Structures are given as structure tokens and as C-alpha cells.
XYZ file of C-alpha atoms in Angstrom:
199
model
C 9.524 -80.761 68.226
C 10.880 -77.452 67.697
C 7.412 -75.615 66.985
C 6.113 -77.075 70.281
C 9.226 -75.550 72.287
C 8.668 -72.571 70.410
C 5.110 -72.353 71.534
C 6.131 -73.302 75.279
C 8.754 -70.574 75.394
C 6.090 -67.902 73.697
C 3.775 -69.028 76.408
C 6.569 -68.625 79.259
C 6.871 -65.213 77.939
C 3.632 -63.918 77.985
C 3.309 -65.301 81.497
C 6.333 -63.482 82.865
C 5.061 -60.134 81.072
C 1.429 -60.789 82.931
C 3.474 -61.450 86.034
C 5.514 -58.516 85.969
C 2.411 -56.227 85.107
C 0.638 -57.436 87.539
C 2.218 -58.758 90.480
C 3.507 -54.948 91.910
C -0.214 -53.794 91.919
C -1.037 -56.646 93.760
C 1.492 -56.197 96.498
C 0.709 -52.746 97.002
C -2.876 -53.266 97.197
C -2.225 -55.000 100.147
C 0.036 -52.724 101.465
C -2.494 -50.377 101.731
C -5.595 -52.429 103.514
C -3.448 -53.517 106.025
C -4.681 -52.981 109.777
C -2.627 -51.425 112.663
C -3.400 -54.058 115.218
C -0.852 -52.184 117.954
C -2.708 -51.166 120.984
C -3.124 -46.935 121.391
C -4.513 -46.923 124.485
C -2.058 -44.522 127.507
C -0.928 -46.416 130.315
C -2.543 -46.332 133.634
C -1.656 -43.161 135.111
C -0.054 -43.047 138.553
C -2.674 -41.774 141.820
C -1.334 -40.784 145.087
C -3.656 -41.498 147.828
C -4.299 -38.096 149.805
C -5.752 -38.349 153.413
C -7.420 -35.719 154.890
C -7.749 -35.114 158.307
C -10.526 -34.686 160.660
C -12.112 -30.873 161.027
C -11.064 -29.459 164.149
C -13.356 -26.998 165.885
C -11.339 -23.166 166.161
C -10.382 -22.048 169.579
C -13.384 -19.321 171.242
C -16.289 -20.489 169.272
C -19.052 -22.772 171.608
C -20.660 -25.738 170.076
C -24.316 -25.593 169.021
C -26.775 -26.599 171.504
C -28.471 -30.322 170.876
C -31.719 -29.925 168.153
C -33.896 -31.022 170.877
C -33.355 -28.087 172.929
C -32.560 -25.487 170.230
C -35.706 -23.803 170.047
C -36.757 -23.799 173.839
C -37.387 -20.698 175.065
C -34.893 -20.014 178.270
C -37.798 -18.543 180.185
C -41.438 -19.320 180.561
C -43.587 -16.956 179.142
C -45.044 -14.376 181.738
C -49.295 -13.656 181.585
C -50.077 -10.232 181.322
C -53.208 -10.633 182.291
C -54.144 -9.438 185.663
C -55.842 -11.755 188.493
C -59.313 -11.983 187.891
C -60.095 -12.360 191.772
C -58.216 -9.221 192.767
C -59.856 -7.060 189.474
C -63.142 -8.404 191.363
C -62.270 -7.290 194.717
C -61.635 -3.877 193.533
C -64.625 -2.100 191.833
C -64.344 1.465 190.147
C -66.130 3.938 191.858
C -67.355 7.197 189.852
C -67.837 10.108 191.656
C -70.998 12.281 190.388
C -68.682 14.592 188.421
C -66.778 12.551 186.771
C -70.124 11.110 185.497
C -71.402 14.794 184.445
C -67.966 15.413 182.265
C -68.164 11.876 181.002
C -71.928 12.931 179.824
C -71.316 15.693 178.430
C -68.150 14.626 176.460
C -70.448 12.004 174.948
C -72.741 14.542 173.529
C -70.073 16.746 172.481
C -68.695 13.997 170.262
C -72.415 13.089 169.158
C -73.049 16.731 167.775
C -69.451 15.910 166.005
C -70.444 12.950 163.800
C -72.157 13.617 160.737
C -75.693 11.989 160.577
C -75.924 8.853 157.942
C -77.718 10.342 155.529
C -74.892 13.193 154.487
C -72.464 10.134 154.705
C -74.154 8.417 152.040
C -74.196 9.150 148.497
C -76.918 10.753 146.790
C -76.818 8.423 143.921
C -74.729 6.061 141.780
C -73.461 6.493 138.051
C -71.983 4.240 135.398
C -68.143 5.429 134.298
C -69.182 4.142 130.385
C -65.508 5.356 129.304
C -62.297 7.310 129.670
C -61.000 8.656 126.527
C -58.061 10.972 125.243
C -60.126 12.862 122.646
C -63.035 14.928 123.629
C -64.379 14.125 119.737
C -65.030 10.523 120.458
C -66.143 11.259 124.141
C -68.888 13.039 122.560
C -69.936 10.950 119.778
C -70.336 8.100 122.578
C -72.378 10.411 124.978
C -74.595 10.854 121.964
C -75.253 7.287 121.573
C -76.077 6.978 124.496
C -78.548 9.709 124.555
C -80.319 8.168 121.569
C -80.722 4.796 123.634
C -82.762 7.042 125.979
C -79.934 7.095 128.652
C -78.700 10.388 130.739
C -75.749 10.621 129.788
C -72.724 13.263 129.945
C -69.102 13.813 129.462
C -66.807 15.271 132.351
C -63.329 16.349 131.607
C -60.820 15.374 133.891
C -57.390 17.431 133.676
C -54.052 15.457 134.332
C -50.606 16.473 134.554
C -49.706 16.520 130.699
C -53.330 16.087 129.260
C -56.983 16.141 129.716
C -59.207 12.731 129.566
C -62.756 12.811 128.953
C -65.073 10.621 130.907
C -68.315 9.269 129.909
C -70.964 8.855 132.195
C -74.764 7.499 132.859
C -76.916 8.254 135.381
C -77.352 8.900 138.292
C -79.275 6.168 139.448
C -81.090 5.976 142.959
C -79.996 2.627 144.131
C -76.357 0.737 143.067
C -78.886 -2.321 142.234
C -79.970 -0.424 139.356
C -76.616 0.935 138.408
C -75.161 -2.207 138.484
C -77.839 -3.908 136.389
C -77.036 -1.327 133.625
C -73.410 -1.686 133.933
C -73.930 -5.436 133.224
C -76.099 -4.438 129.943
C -73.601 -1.740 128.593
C -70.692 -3.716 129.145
C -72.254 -6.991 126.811
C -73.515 -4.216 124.315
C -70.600 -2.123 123.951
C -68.255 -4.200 124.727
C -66.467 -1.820 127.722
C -65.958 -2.839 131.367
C -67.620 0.125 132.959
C -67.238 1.068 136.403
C -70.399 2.106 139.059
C -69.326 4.791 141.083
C -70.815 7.192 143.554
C -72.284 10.390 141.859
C -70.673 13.711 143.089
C -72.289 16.520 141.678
């Protein structure tokens, strides 16, 4: 009887050691996971209610005319063209002098106009290239020379340097010129430029 209290007592022991071991942890675990359920939201703030009043028009300024008539002109518009009956009633009558001045200031401005044929050019060339260095101006001209074409090099001084130009020609017609523009600029690569030929 005694050994079985014994044992009972050993066994209330040990449970009141596990007990107090244990049972702190356990509280404070779930002191820890606990939720804050309390609401953090403001309260509904307070709005006044403003009213505004209707725009009054300021004193001196006159309201804008309806859209209809906006863009009416106030007056019709006026022909300046005169009557055709009284321009027919009235013929212009030349007297013989006037006729003789108006002759001869017909010729005089006649003798004044160049004929056509100084007007046009005497030929057409191809502009090849413009370049900075009269070296490669001149190794280009002799290319072109070996493909059995006339060409030259004119310089052309600027304000702070000298560019050479390359040219072809000249050809009688622009039809031609612009025929071997076409060529030279798929064989060399260039856009080249047909201009009239001023020795």
C-alpha cells in the first residue's frame, strides 16, 4: 500500500514539474498570436456645404451677339466691276498719234529682249562631285577620263576654303545628260546633279 502511494505521489510530482515547465510558454505563445480586432479606421470627417452664386456679367461690357448672326457681314459686299452696258456704250477712240508712239514703243521694247537662242544654254553638264581636297577631285576626274568621258575639275573658292567640283560634259541636249547622270549615279554610287554648262 505504501509503494503504490509512493509511486502516485512520484507521479504527481513529475506532473507538476511538466506543468510548471511548460504551462508559462504556453500562455505566452498565445499572448503573442493574438489579433487586434479594434477598428482603425478615422471617423467621418465633417463637410460644409458651400454654394456658389450665379456669375454676374461686369457693368460696360455688351453681350456677344447670337452664333447665328456672328459671322454676318454688316454690309453687302459692293461689285467692283463696272456695268458691262455702259463699258459698251463707250468705245476708246485712238487718235493716229497715239497709235504711231504706241508702235514705236513696241519695237523699242522688241530690240530690248534678247532673242531665244542667247537665252538658252549652250549645253548641259553632269556635277559628278564636290570635294574638299583637290587630290581626290583629281583622281576622280581621271577615272572618268579612262571611261572615255570629258571630264574636268573646277575650283570653286568659298569664304574659309576652296571645293573642287567634278564635272562631265557638256552634252548637247539635257536628254543625254540626264541619261548619264542616271548611269554614274548606279556606278559610282553619287547623286550627281545636270546643270547648265557656263563656259
Amino acid at each position: 500500500m505504501r509503494e503504490s502511494v509512493k509511486h502516485r505521489l512520484i507521479g504527481a510530482a513529475v506532473l507538476a514539474a511538466v506543468a510548471v515547465l511548460f504551462l508559462p510558454s504556453f500562455f505566452k505563445d498565445r499572448q503573442q498570436y493574438q489579433v487586434d480586432t479594434s477598428s482603425h479606421i478615422p471617423g467621418r470627417p465633417s463637410i460644409t456645404a458651400v454654394d456658389f452664386n450665379e456669375p454676374e456679367q461686369p457693368e460696360g461690357i455688351e453681350p456677344a451677339p447670337a452664333p447665328e448672326t456672328m459671322f454676318v457681314p454688316e454690309d453687302p459686299p459692293v461689285s467692283s466691276l463696272p456695268d458691262e452696258k455702259e463699258n459698251a456704250a463707250s468705245p476708246v477712240v485712238v487718235s493716229a498719234s497715239s497709235a504711231v508712239s504706241l508702235t514705236s514703243q513696241s519695237s523699242s521694247v522688241s530690240s530690248i529682249t534678247p532673242p531665244v537662242d542667247q537665252v538658252l544654254p549652250e549645253g548641259w553638264v553632269i556635277q559628278v562631285a564636290s570635294l574638299s581636297v583637290q587630290e581626290g577631285a583629281n583622281k576622280l576626274r581621271d577615272q572618268l577620263q579612262a571611261d572615255g568621258h570629258r571630264a574636268y575639275v573646277r575650283a570653286v573658292p568659298l569664304a574659309n576654303t576652296t571645293i573642287y567640283r567634278v564635272f562631265i560634259g557638256p552634252k548637247q541636249n539635257k536628254a543625254e545628260a540626264t541619261a548619264l547622270k542616271t548611269q554614274l549615279d548606279s556606278r559610282l554610287k553619287v547623286n550627281s546633279l545636270v546643270l547648265p554648262f557656263k563656259p
